[in-house]
Coordinates of C-alpha atoms in Angstrom, one line a residue:
Chain C
M1 CA -6.1 -40.4 12.6
I2 CA -6.1 -37.4 14.9
E3 CA -2.6 -36.8 13.9
D4 CA -3.5 -36.8 10.2
H5 CA -6.1 -34.2 10.8
L6 CA -3.8 -32.0 12.8
L7 CA -1.2 -32.4 10.1
L8 CA -3.5 -31.4 7.2
T9 CA -4.8 -28.5 9.5
G10 CA -1.3 -27.3 9.9
L11 CA -0.5 -27.6 6.1
N12 CA -3.8 -25.7 5.4
I13 CA -2.8 -22.9 7.9
L14 CA 0.4 -22.5 6.1
L15 CA -1.3 -22.3 2.8
A16 CA -3.8 -19.8 4.2
W17 CA -0.9 -17.6 5.5
S18 CA 0.7 -17.8 2.0
V19 CA -2.4 -16.2 0.7
Y20 CA -2.8 -13.9 3.6
I21 CA 0.7 -12.3 3.2
I22 CA -0.2 -11.5 -0.5
L23 CA -3.6 -10.1 0.4
M24 CA -2.2 -7.9 3.1
T25 CA -0.4 -5.7 0.4
G26 CA -3.5 -5.3 -1.6
T27 CA -2.9 -7.8 -4.3
M28 CA -4.1 -11.5 -4.7
S29 CA -3.3 -14.8 -5.9
F30 CA -5.5 -17.5 -7.1
G31 CA -2.4 -19.6 -8.3
N32 CA -1.0 -20.6 -5.0
G33 CA -1.9 -24.2 -5.7
A34 CA 0.8 -23.8 -8.5
F35 CA 3.5 -22.6 -6.0
M36 CA 2.6 -25.6 -3.9
A37 CA 3.0 -27.9 -6.8
I38 CA 6.4 -26.3 -7.6
G39 CA 7.5 -26.7 -4.0
A40 CA 6.4 -30.3 -3.9
Y41 CA 8.2 -31.2 -7.0
V42 CA 11.4 -29.5 -6.2
A43 CA 11.5 -31.1 -2.8
G44 CA 10.6 -34.3 -4.4
I45 CA 13.4 -34.3 -7.0
C46 CA 15.9 -33.3 -4.0
T47 CA 14.9 -36.1 -1.9
V48 CA 14.1 -38.9 -4.3
R49 CA 16.7 -38.2 -7.1
L50 CA 19.4 -36.4 -5.2
G51 CA 19.0 -38.0 -1.8
V52 CA 18.8 -34.7 0.0
A53 CA 17.2 -34.9 3.4
L54 CA 13.6 -33.6 3.7
E55 CA 14.4 -30.5 5.9
P56 CA 16.9 -28.9 3.5
A57 CA 15.0 -30.0 0.6
T58 CA 11.9 -28.0 1.9
L59 CA 14.2 -25.0 2.3
I60 CA 15.4 -25.3 -1.3
A61 CA 11.8 -25.8 -2.3
A62 CA 10.9 -22.5 -0.7
L63 CA 13.8 -20.6 -2.1
A64 CA 12.7 -22.0 -5.6
C65 CA 9.3 -20.8 -5.1
F66 CA 10.4 -17.4 -3.9
V67 CA 12.5 -16.9 -7.1
F68 CA 9.6 -18.2 -9.3
G69 CA 7.2 -15.9 -7.3
L70 CA 9.4 -12.9 -8.2
A71 CA 9.6 -13.9 -11.8
A72 CA 5.8 -14.5 -12.1
G73 CA 4.8 -11.6 -9.9
F74 CA 6.8 -9.0 -11.8
P75 CA 4.6 -9.2 -14.9
A76 CA 1.4 -10.4 -13.0
L77 CA 1.3 -7.6 -10.5
R78 CA 1.1 -4.9 -13.3
T79 CA -2.7 -6.1 -13.5
R80 CA -5.3 -5.4 -10.8
G81 CA -8.5 -6.8 -9.6
L82 CA -10.3 -9.3 -11.9
Y83 CA -7.2 -9.2 -14.3
L84 CA -5.0 -10.4 -11.7
I85 CA -7.4 -13.2 -10.6
M86 CA -7.3 -14.2 -14.3
V87 CA -3.5 -14.0 -14.5
T88 CA -2.9 -15.9 -11.3
I89 CA -5.5 -18.7 -12.4
G90 CA -3.7 -18.9 -15.9
L91 CA -0.5 -19.2 -13.9
A92 CA -1.8 -22.3 -12.1
F93 CA -2.9 -23.9 -15.3
C94 CA 0.4 -23.3 -17.0
V95 CA 2.4 -24.9 -14.2
R96 CA 0.0 -27.9 -14.3
V97 CA 0.3 -28.4 -18.0
A98 CA 4.1 -27.8 -17.9
I99 CA 4.5 -30.6 -15.1
E100 CA 2.1 -33.0 -17.1
N101 CA 4.4 -32.7 -20.1
T102 CA 7.7 -33.1 -18.2
S103 CA 8.7 -36.8 -18.3
I104 CA 11.4 -36.4 -15.7
L105 CA 8.7 -35.4 -13.2
G106 CA 6.5 -38.3 -14.1
G107 CA 4.0 -36.4 -16.3
V108 CA 0.5 -37.1 -15.6
R109 CA 1.3 -40.4 -13.7
G110 CA 3.1 -38.5 -11.0
M111 CA 6.1 -39.0 -8.9
R112 CA 6.5 -41.7 -6.2
G113 CA 8.9 -42.3 -3.3
L114 CA 8.4 -39.1 -1.4
E115 CA 8.3 -39.7 2.3
G116 CA 9.3 -38.6 5.7
T117 CA 6.9 -35.7 6.6
T118 CA 5.8 -36.0 10.3
I119 CA 3.7 -33.9 12.5
W120 CA 6.7 -32.3 13.9
H121 CA 7.8 -30.9 10.5
V122 CA 4.4 -29.3 10.0
A123 CA 4.5 -27.8 13.6
A124 CA 7.9 -26.4 13.2
A125 CA 6.9 -24.7 10.0
V126 CA 3.7 -23.3 11.3
L127 CA 5.6 -22.0 14.4
I128 CA 8.3 -20.4 12.3
V129 CA 6.1 -18.8 9.9
G130 CA 3.9 -17.8 12.5
G131 CA 6.7 -16.2 14.4
L132 CA 7.7 -14.3 11.3
L133 CA 4.1 -12.9 10.7
W134 CA 4.0 -11.9 14.4
Q135 CA 7.1 -10.1 14.1
V136 CA 5.7 -8.4 10.9
S137 CA 2.5 -7.5 12.8
R138 CA 4.5 -5.5 15.5
S139 CA 7.0 -3.9 13.2
P140 CA 6.8 -0.8 11.1
L141 CA 6.5 -3.1 8.2
Q142 CA 2.9 -3.8 9.1
R143 CA 2.0 -0.1 8.7
I144 CA 3.6 0.0 5.4
F145 CA 1.7 -3.2 4.2
D146 CA -1.6 -1.6 5.4
A147 CA -1.0 1.8 3.8
V148 CA 0.0 0.0 0.4
R149 CA -3.3 -2.1 0.8
E150 CA -5.4 1.0 1.6
D151 CA -4.1 3.4 -1.2
E152 CA -1.1 2.5 -3.2
D153 CA -1.0 5.8 -5.0
V154 CA -0.8 7.7 -1.8
A155 CA 1.8 5.1 -0.4
G156 CA 3.9 5.8 -3.4
A157 CA 3.7 9.5 -2.7
L158 CA 5.0 8.9 0.7
G159 CA 8.1 7.5 -0.6
I160 CA 7.1 3.8 -0.4
N161 CA 8.3 1.7 -3.5
V162 CA 4.8 0.0 -3.8
V163 CA 5.8 -2.5 -6.5
H164 CA 8.9 -3.6 -4.5
V165 CA 6.8 -4.2 -1.4
Q166 CA 3.9 -6.1 -3.2
L167 CA 6.4 -8.3 -5.3
V168 CA 8.4 -9.2 -2.2
A169 CA 5.1 -10.1 -0.3
F170 CA 3.9 -12.1 -3.4
A171 CA 7.2 -14.1 -3.7
T172 CA 7.1 -14.7 0.1
G173 CA 3.5 -16.1 -0.3
A174 CA 4.9 -18.3 -3.1
A175 CA 7.6 -19.5 -0.8
L176 CA 5.2 -20.4 2.0
A177 CA 3.0 -22.1 -0.4
G178 CA 6.1 -24.1 -1.5
I179 CA 7.0 -25.1 1.9
A180 CA 3.3 -26.5 2.4
G181 CA 3.8 -28.2 -0.9
A182 CA 7.0 -29.9 -0.1
L183 CA 5.7 -31.2 3.2
Y184 CA 2.2 -32.2 1.7
G185 CA 4.1 -34.2 -1.0
H186 CA 6.2 -36.1 1.6
Y187 CA 3.2 -36.9 3.4
M188 CA 1.1 -38.1 0.6
L189 CA 4.3 -40.3 -0.7
F190 CA 2.9 -39.7 -4.2
I191 CA 2.2 -36.5 -6.1
A192 CA 0.6 -35.8 -9.3
P193 CA -0.3 -32.7 -11.2
D194 CA -4.0 -32.9 -10.5
H195 CA -3.3 -32.7 -6.7
F196 CA -2.6 -29.1 -7.2
G197 CA -5.5 -28.1 -9.2
I198 CA -7.4 -24.8 -9.4
L199 CA -9.9 -26.0 -6.7
V200 CA -6.8 -26.1 -4.1
S201 CA -5.9 -22.5 -5.0
I202 CA -9.6 -21.3 -4.6
F203 CA -10.0 -23.2 -1.3
V204 CA -7.0 -21.5 0.1
V205 CA -8.3 -18.2 -0.8
L206 CA -11.6 -19.1 0.9
Y207 CA -9.7 -20.1 4.3
V208 CA -8.5 -16.5 4.4
I209 CA -11.7 -14.6 3.3
L210 CA -13.8 -16.8 5.8
G211 CA -11.3 -16.3 8.7
G212 CA -10.6 -12.6 8.0
T213 CA -7.8 -10.7 6.2
N214 CA -7.0 -8.1 8.9
N215 CA -4.9 -10.1 11.2
M216 CA -2.8 -13.5 11.2
W217 CA -5.3 -15.3 13.2
G218 CA -8.2 -14.9 10.8
P219 CA -6.4 -17.4 8.3
V220 CA -5.6 -19.8 11.2
L221 CA -9.3 -20.0 12.2
G222 CA -10.5 -20.2 8.5
A223 CA -8.1 -23.0 7.7
T224 CA -8.8 -25.0 10.9
L225 CA -12.5 -24.8 10.4
M226 CA -12.5 -25.6 6.6
T227 CA -10.2 -28.6 7.4
L228 CA -12.1 -30.0 10.4
L229 CA -15.7 -29.1 9.6
P230 CA -16.1 -31.6 6.8
E231 CA -15.1 -34.3 9.2
F232 CA -17.7 -33.6 11.7
V233 CA -20.5 -33.8 9.2
R234 CA -19.5 -37.1 7.6
G235 CA -23.0 -38.5 8.4
L236 CA -24.3 -36.4 5.5
A237 CA -22.5 -38.6 2.9
E238 CA -22.8 -37.2 -0.5
W239 CA -24.5 -34.0 0.8
R240 CA -21.4 -33.1 2.6
T241 CA -20.1 -30.8 -0.1
A242 CA -23.5 -29.2 -0.6
F243 CA -23.9 -28.5 3.3
F244 CA -20.2 -27.2 3.3
S245 CA -20.9 -24.8 0.5
L246 CA -24.0 -23.5 2.2
V247 CA -22.1 -22.8 5.4
I248 CA -19.6 -20.7 3.2
V249 CA -22.3 -18.8 1.6
L250 CA -24.1 -18.1 4.9
L251 CA -20.8 -17.1 6.5
L252 CA -20.1 -14.7 3.8
L253 CA -23.6 -13.2 4.1
V254 CA -23.5 -12.8 7.9
R255 CA -19.8 -11.9 8.2
P256 CA -18.4 -10.6 4.9
E257 CA -15.3 -9.3 6.7
G258 CA -14.4 -12.7 8.0
L259 CA -14.8 -14.3 11.4
L260 CA -11.9 -12.4 13.0
A261 CA -12.1 -8.9 11.4
F262 CA -10.0 -6.9 14.0
R263 CA -7.0 -5.0 13.0
T264 CA -4.4 -4.6 15.6
V265 CA -3.3 -1.0 16.0
S266 CA 0.6 -1.1 15.6
T267 CA 1.5 1.8 17.9
R268 CA -0.4 3.9 20.4
A269 CA 0.4 7.4 21.5
P270 CA 2.7 7.5 24.5
R271 CA 1.2 8.5 27.8
P272 CA 1.5 10.9 29.5
R273 CA 1.8 12.9 26.5
K274 CA 4.4 15.7 26.1
T275 CA 2.7 19.0 26.8
P276 CA 3.0 21.3 23.6
S277 CA 5.8 23.7 24.1
Chain U
M1 CA 21.8 24.3 0.5
N2 CA 22.5 26.6 -2.3
P3 CA 19.8 29.3 -2.5
A4 CA 20.6 30.2 -6.1
V5 CA 19.3 26.8 -7.3
P6 CA 15.6 26.9 -7.7
V7 CA 13.6 24.4 -5.6
I8 CA 11.3 23.7 -8.5
Q9 CA 12.2 24.6 -12.1
I10 CA 9.5 24.0 -14.8
E11 CA 10.5 24.5 -18.3
G12 CA 8.3 24.3 -21.4
L13 CA 6.0 21.7 -19.8
C14 CA 3.1 20.1 -21.8
K15 CA 0.7 17.5 -21.0
D16 CA -1.8 16.1 -23.4
F17 CA -4.7 13.8 -22.7
G18 CA -5.7 12.4 -26.0
G19 CA -6.3 15.6 -28.1
L20 CA -6.7 17.9 -25.2
R21 CA -3.7 19.8 -24.1
A22 CA -4.2 20.2 -20.3
I23 CA -0.9 21.9 -19.7
D24 CA 0.6 23.9 -22.5
D25 CA 4.1 25.3 -22.6
L26 CA 4.3 26.2 -18.9
S27 CA 7.4 27.5 -17.3
F28 CA 8.1 29.0 -13.9
E29 CA 10.3 28.7 -10.8
V30 CA 9.9 28.2 -7.1
R31 CA 12.8 29.6 -5.2
S32 CA 14.2 29.0 -1.9
R33 CA 12.1 30.3 1.1
E34 CA 9.0 31.1 -1.1
I35 CA 5.3 30.2 -1.0
V36 CA 4.2 30.3 -4.6
G37 CA 0.3 30.3 -5.2
V38 CA -1.1 28.7 -8.4
V39 CA -4.4 30.0 -9.3
G40 CA -6.8 29.8 -12.1
P41 CA -10.4 28.7 -12.8
N42 CA -11.6 25.1 -12.8
G43 CA -10.0 23.2 -15.5
A44 CA -7.0 25.5 -15.9
G45 CA -4.6 22.7 -15.3
K46 CA -3.7 23.3 -11.7
S47 CA -4.2 19.8 -10.4
V48 CA -2.6 18.4 -13.5
L49 CA 0.5 20.4 -12.6
V50 CA 0.5 18.8 -9.2
N51 CA 0.2 15.4 -10.6
L52 CA 3.0 16.2 -13.1
I53 CA 5.4 17.4 -10.3
T54 CA 4.8 14.4 -8.0
G55 CA 4.9 11.8 -10.7
F56 CA 1.3 10.7 -10.7
Y57 CA 1.3 11.8 -14.5
R58 CA 4.0 11.9 -17.1
A59 CA 4.8 15.0 -19.0
T60 CA 4.3 14.9 -22.7
V61 CA 7.1 17.6 -23.2
G62 CA 9.2 19.7 -21.0
A63 CA 11.3 19.2 -17.9
I64 CA 10.7 19.5 -14.1
R65 CA 13.9 20.0 -12.1
F66 CA 13.8 19.7 -8.2
M67 CA 16.9 21.2 -6.6
G68 CA 18.7 20.8 -9.8
T69 CA 17.8 17.2 -10.4
D70 CA 15.7 16.3 -13.4
I71 CA 12.6 14.4 -12.0
T72 CA 10.5 14.7 -15.1
R73 CA 10.5 10.8 -15.6
L74 CA 11.1 9.6 -12.1
P75 CA 8.6 7.2 -10.4
R76 CA 6.6 8.8 -7.6
H77 CA 8.3 7.2 -4.7
R78 CA 11.8 8.5 -6.0
I79 CA 10.4 12.0 -6.2
S80 CA 9.0 11.8 -2.8
R81 CA 12.3 10.4 -1.4
L82 CA 14.1 13.5 -3.0
G83 CA 11.9 15.6 -0.8
V84 CA 8.5 16.5 -2.6
A85 CA 5.5 16.1 -0.5
R86 CA 1.8 16.7 -1.4
T87 CA -1.7 16.8 -0.2
F88 CA -4.7 15.8 -2.0
Q89 CA -7.6 17.8 -3.3
N90 CA -10.2 15.1 -2.3
I91 CA -8.5 14.2 1.2
R92 CA -6.8 10.6 0.8
L93 CA -6.0 9.4 4.4
F94 CA -5.4 5.8 5.4
N95 CA -8.9 5.6 7.0
R96 CA -8.5 2.3 8.8
M97 CA -5.3 3.3 10.4
T98 CA -5.1 5.6 13.5
V99 CA -4.1 9.3 13.1
L100 CA -0.7 8.4 14.7
E101 CA 0.0 5.6 12.3
N102 CA -1.0 7.8 9.3
V103 CA 2.0 9.9 10.3
L104 CA 4.3 7.1 11.2
V105 CA 4.0 5.4 8.0
A106 CA 5.3 8.5 6.3
N107 CA 8.5 8.3 8.0
K108 CA 11.2 7.9 5.4
L109 CA 13.4 5.8 7.6
H110 CA 11.2 2.7 7.2
G111 CA 9.4 3.7 4.0
T112 CA 12.6 3.6 2.1
A113 CA 13.6 0.2 3.5
P114 CA 10.4 -1.5 4.4
F115 CA 11.8 -5.0 5.0
A116 CA 14.7 -4.0 7.1
S117 CA 12.0 -2.4 9.5
L118 CA 11.1 -6.0 10.6
L119 CA 14.1 -5.6 13.0
A120 CA 13.0 -2.2 14.3
V121 CA 10.3 -3.4 16.5
R122 CA 12.0 -2.0 19.7
R123 CA 13.4 1.2 18.1
Q124 CA 10.3 3.2 17.5
Q125 CA 10.3 5.7 20.3
R126 CA 12.0 8.5 18.4
E127 CA 9.7 8.0 15.5
V128 CA 6.6 8.3 17.6
A129 CA 8.1 11.2 19.4
A130 CA 8.7 13.0 16.1
A131 CA 5.2 12.1 14.8
M132 CA 3.6 13.4 18.1
D133 CA 5.5 16.7 17.7
L134 CA 4.0 17.0 14.3
L135 CA 0.6 16.1 15.5
T136 CA 0.9 18.8 18.3
L137 CA 1.9 21.3 15.6
M138 CA -1.4 20.5 13.6
R139 CA -3.4 20.4 16.8
L140 CA -4.2 16.7 16.5
A141 CA -2.3 15.3 19.3
D142 CA -5.3 14.4 21.6
R143 CA -6.8 12.5 18.4
A144 CA -3.6 10.4 18.0
D145 CA -5.3 7.0 18.7
Q146 CA -8.5 7.8 17.0
M147 CA -9.1 6.1 13.4
A148 CA -8.3 8.6 10.7
G149 CA -11.8 7.8 8.9
T150 CA -13.6 9.2 11.8
L151 CA -12.0 12.5 11.7
P152 CA -14.1 15.8 11.0
Y153 CA -13.2 17.5 7.8
G154 CA -11.0 20.3 9.2
D155 CA -8.9 17.7 11.3
A156 CA -8.6 15.4 8.2
R157 CA -7.1 18.3 6.2
R158 CA -4.4 19.0 8.9
L159 CA -3.7 15.3 9.3
E160 CA -2.7 15.3 5.4
I161 CA -0.5 18.2 6.2
A162 CA 1.0 16.4 9.1
R163 CA 1.5 13.2 7.3
A164 CA 3.1 15.1 4.2
L165 CA 5.5 16.7 6.8
A166 CA 6.4 13.6 8.3
G167 CA 8.6 12.7 5.4
T168 CA 10.8 15.7 6.1
P169 CA 10.1 17.2 2.6
K170 CA 11.8 20.2 1.2
L171 CA 8.9 21.2 -0.9
L172 CA 5.3 20.9 0.1
I173 CA 2.5 20.9 -2.5
L174 CA -0.9 21.8 -1.1
D175 CA -3.7 21.0 -3.6
E176 CA -6.8 23.1 -2.7
P177 CA -6.2 22.9 1.1
A178 CA -9.3 25.2 1.8
A179 CA -11.7 23.4 -0.3
G180 CA -14.9 23.0 1.6
M181 CA -13.7 25.1 4.6
N182 CA -15.8 28.0 6.1
E183 CA -14.1 31.4 7.0
E184 CA -13.2 30.4 10.5
E185 CA -11.6 27.2 9.4
T186 CA -9.7 28.9 6.5
A187 CA -8.4 31.4 8.9
E188 CA -7.0 28.5 11.2
L189 CA -5.5 26.9 8.2
I190 CA -3.7 30.0 7.2
E191 CA -2.0 30.0 10.6
D192 CA -1.3 26.3 10.4
V193 CA 0.3 26.7 7.1
R194 CA 2.4 29.5 8.5
S195 CA 3.6 27.5 11.3
T196 CA 5.0 24.8 8.8
R197 CA 7.1 27.4 7.0
S198 CA 10.3 26.9 9.1
L199 CA 10.3 23.1 8.3
L200 CA 10.1 23.6 4.6
E201 CA 12.3 25.1 1.9
A202 CA 9.2 26.1 -0.2
I203 CA 5.5 25.6 -0.6
I204 CA 3.4 25.5 -3.7
L205 CA -0.1 26.3 -2.9
I206 CA -3.0 25.5 -5.4
E207 CA -6.0 27.3 -4.3
H208 CA -9.4 28.9 -5.2
D209 CA -9.8 30.8 -2.0
M210 CA -8.5 34.4 -2.5
T211 CA -8.1 35.1 1.1
L212 CA -5.8 32.2 1.7
I213 CA -3.8 33.0 -1.4
R214 CA -3.4 36.6 -0.5
E215 CA -2.4 36.0 3.1
L216 CA 0.1 33.3 2.3
S217 CA 1.6 33.7 -1.1
D218 CA 4.8 35.6 -2.0
R219 CA 4.3 35.1 -5.6
L220 CA 1.6 34.0 -7.9
V221 CA 1.2 31.9 -11.1
A222 CA -2.0 32.5 -12.7
M223 CA -3.2 29.8 -15.2
D224 CA -5.9 29.5 -17.7
Y225 CA -6.4 26.8 -20.3
G226 CA -3.3 25.1 -19.3
R227 CA -1.2 28.3 -20.0
K228 CA 0.5 30.8 -17.7
M229 CA -1.6 33.8 -17.9
A230 CA 0.3 36.0 -15.3
E231 CA 3.1 35.6 -13.0
G232 CA 4.6 38.0 -10.4
T233 CA 4.3 39.1 -6.7
T234 CA 0.8 38.6 -5.3
E235 CA 0.1 42.4 -5.3
A236 CA 1.1 42.7 -8.9
V237 CA -1.0 39.6 -10.2
F238 CA -4.0 40.9 -8.3
A239 CA -3.5 44.4 -10.0
N240 CA -3.2 42.7 -13.5
P241 CA -6.1 43.5 -15.7
V242 CA -5.9 40.2 -17.7
F243 CA -5.9 38.2 -14.5
L244 CA -8.8 40.1 -13.0
K245 CA -11.0 39.7 -16.2
A246 CA -10.2 36.1 -16.8
Y247 CA -10.4 34.7 -13.4
L248 CA -12.3 37.0 -11.1
G249 CA -14.8 38.3 -13.8
L250 CA -17.7 39.9 -12.0
E251 CA -15.9 39.7 -8.7
A252 CA -13.3 42.0 -9.7
D253 CA -14.5 45.0 -7.8
N254 CA -14.7 43.1 -4.4
A255 CA -11.5 41.1 -4.8

């Protein structure tokens, strides 16, 4: 039971990071549920139909989602703000309808026979992805992301290829969602298109907004709270969702910048300083 | 570097916004080692010109060449990489980053290969030293760790110049750097711009402040309604009756 909670928490942290890395460059995605679905189905075909082991299947799923993220992001990232939200939501619906109408994937009845995800797979994925994000946070890349997010016009005038940076971040987010999807599918033993609906995408964005978008720990806290909190209030029965929504609204009122809002300064001035010559 | 090739060569440049022609058949050159002032009343098209050179706007007709390369249709990051840097009329710093980070992010080493910089965590000392040198030049070294958004106005202006210089440009375009400054601050700015001269091949200075223009410009291009009204050495343009009438108007006798 505890292991199940930990495993789901880990998957939600991965999903939260998949949105975080996209938000870091000033774009957004309300369609990461779709990338999760693609990851689950690609990995599912690899293991069930082709007999590939789960670990390489997950990597193949990540790669497929990266490529799909590039292809979808290239036109989608020409839009901004509300329009980008609409486009990514539209993307999520497209993927769902496409899967529902593809008989080789089982259509609306879903796909069976996926198995093998253990807590250790999830832990390893969280550690690897967390390590990658940690490396980003202390490299010059973090400053480039921050600059692109703050003012992409100025970032462009400084020689940064804004489209390239945003597109790679978007595709990396898609790949992370794909990894989460692959591991989720092989934990659930069965996947169907409605497991990856629009609500999943919106919830994942909420994890990050609640936790904070300025550092990699915000999404961890947001995902952990949102996964475990409902379990602590089981006594509320049907009122659970209402209570939960109320908590979200209150949190956003009190801390609109998220629970962990700090931004880590990448480099400080050397001390003692050089005296001006 | 071949001094015979102009740093910037503008030929027959036009820019239309709907039915409005903001730049009308403009041609001029900026040569090596020059500071060229672009003056003109509000709405003359000066800022449009900056945005055309730096790739923020696309020219309707005409060509812009930088060191002999046609940059008229290049995206702005490519123009920047060739060596064109700018500041903004309404200061645009990365407010939630520190002063030092603002300068570091403009370093072309990483800006041109952002994802390779993931592996450069331990090799940042030289960039930090170079950035600190620029901050020292702009008298901002003791504010290096402060958030850029908390800087007073004059410091913010100088940080924009430091950030522009951090990309080691050949041409720097200053878009109304003295806007909103008092006389004392303007005098300091004149010294600061002079101190950057050795780092640059040429400077284009868009400005209203006549003191700054007179002190710094080698040559002037005077604009009105998107057209070139006068061009020549600073002294010659200031003696040009058309320029005096159109731009300075009643101020003619004290300018």
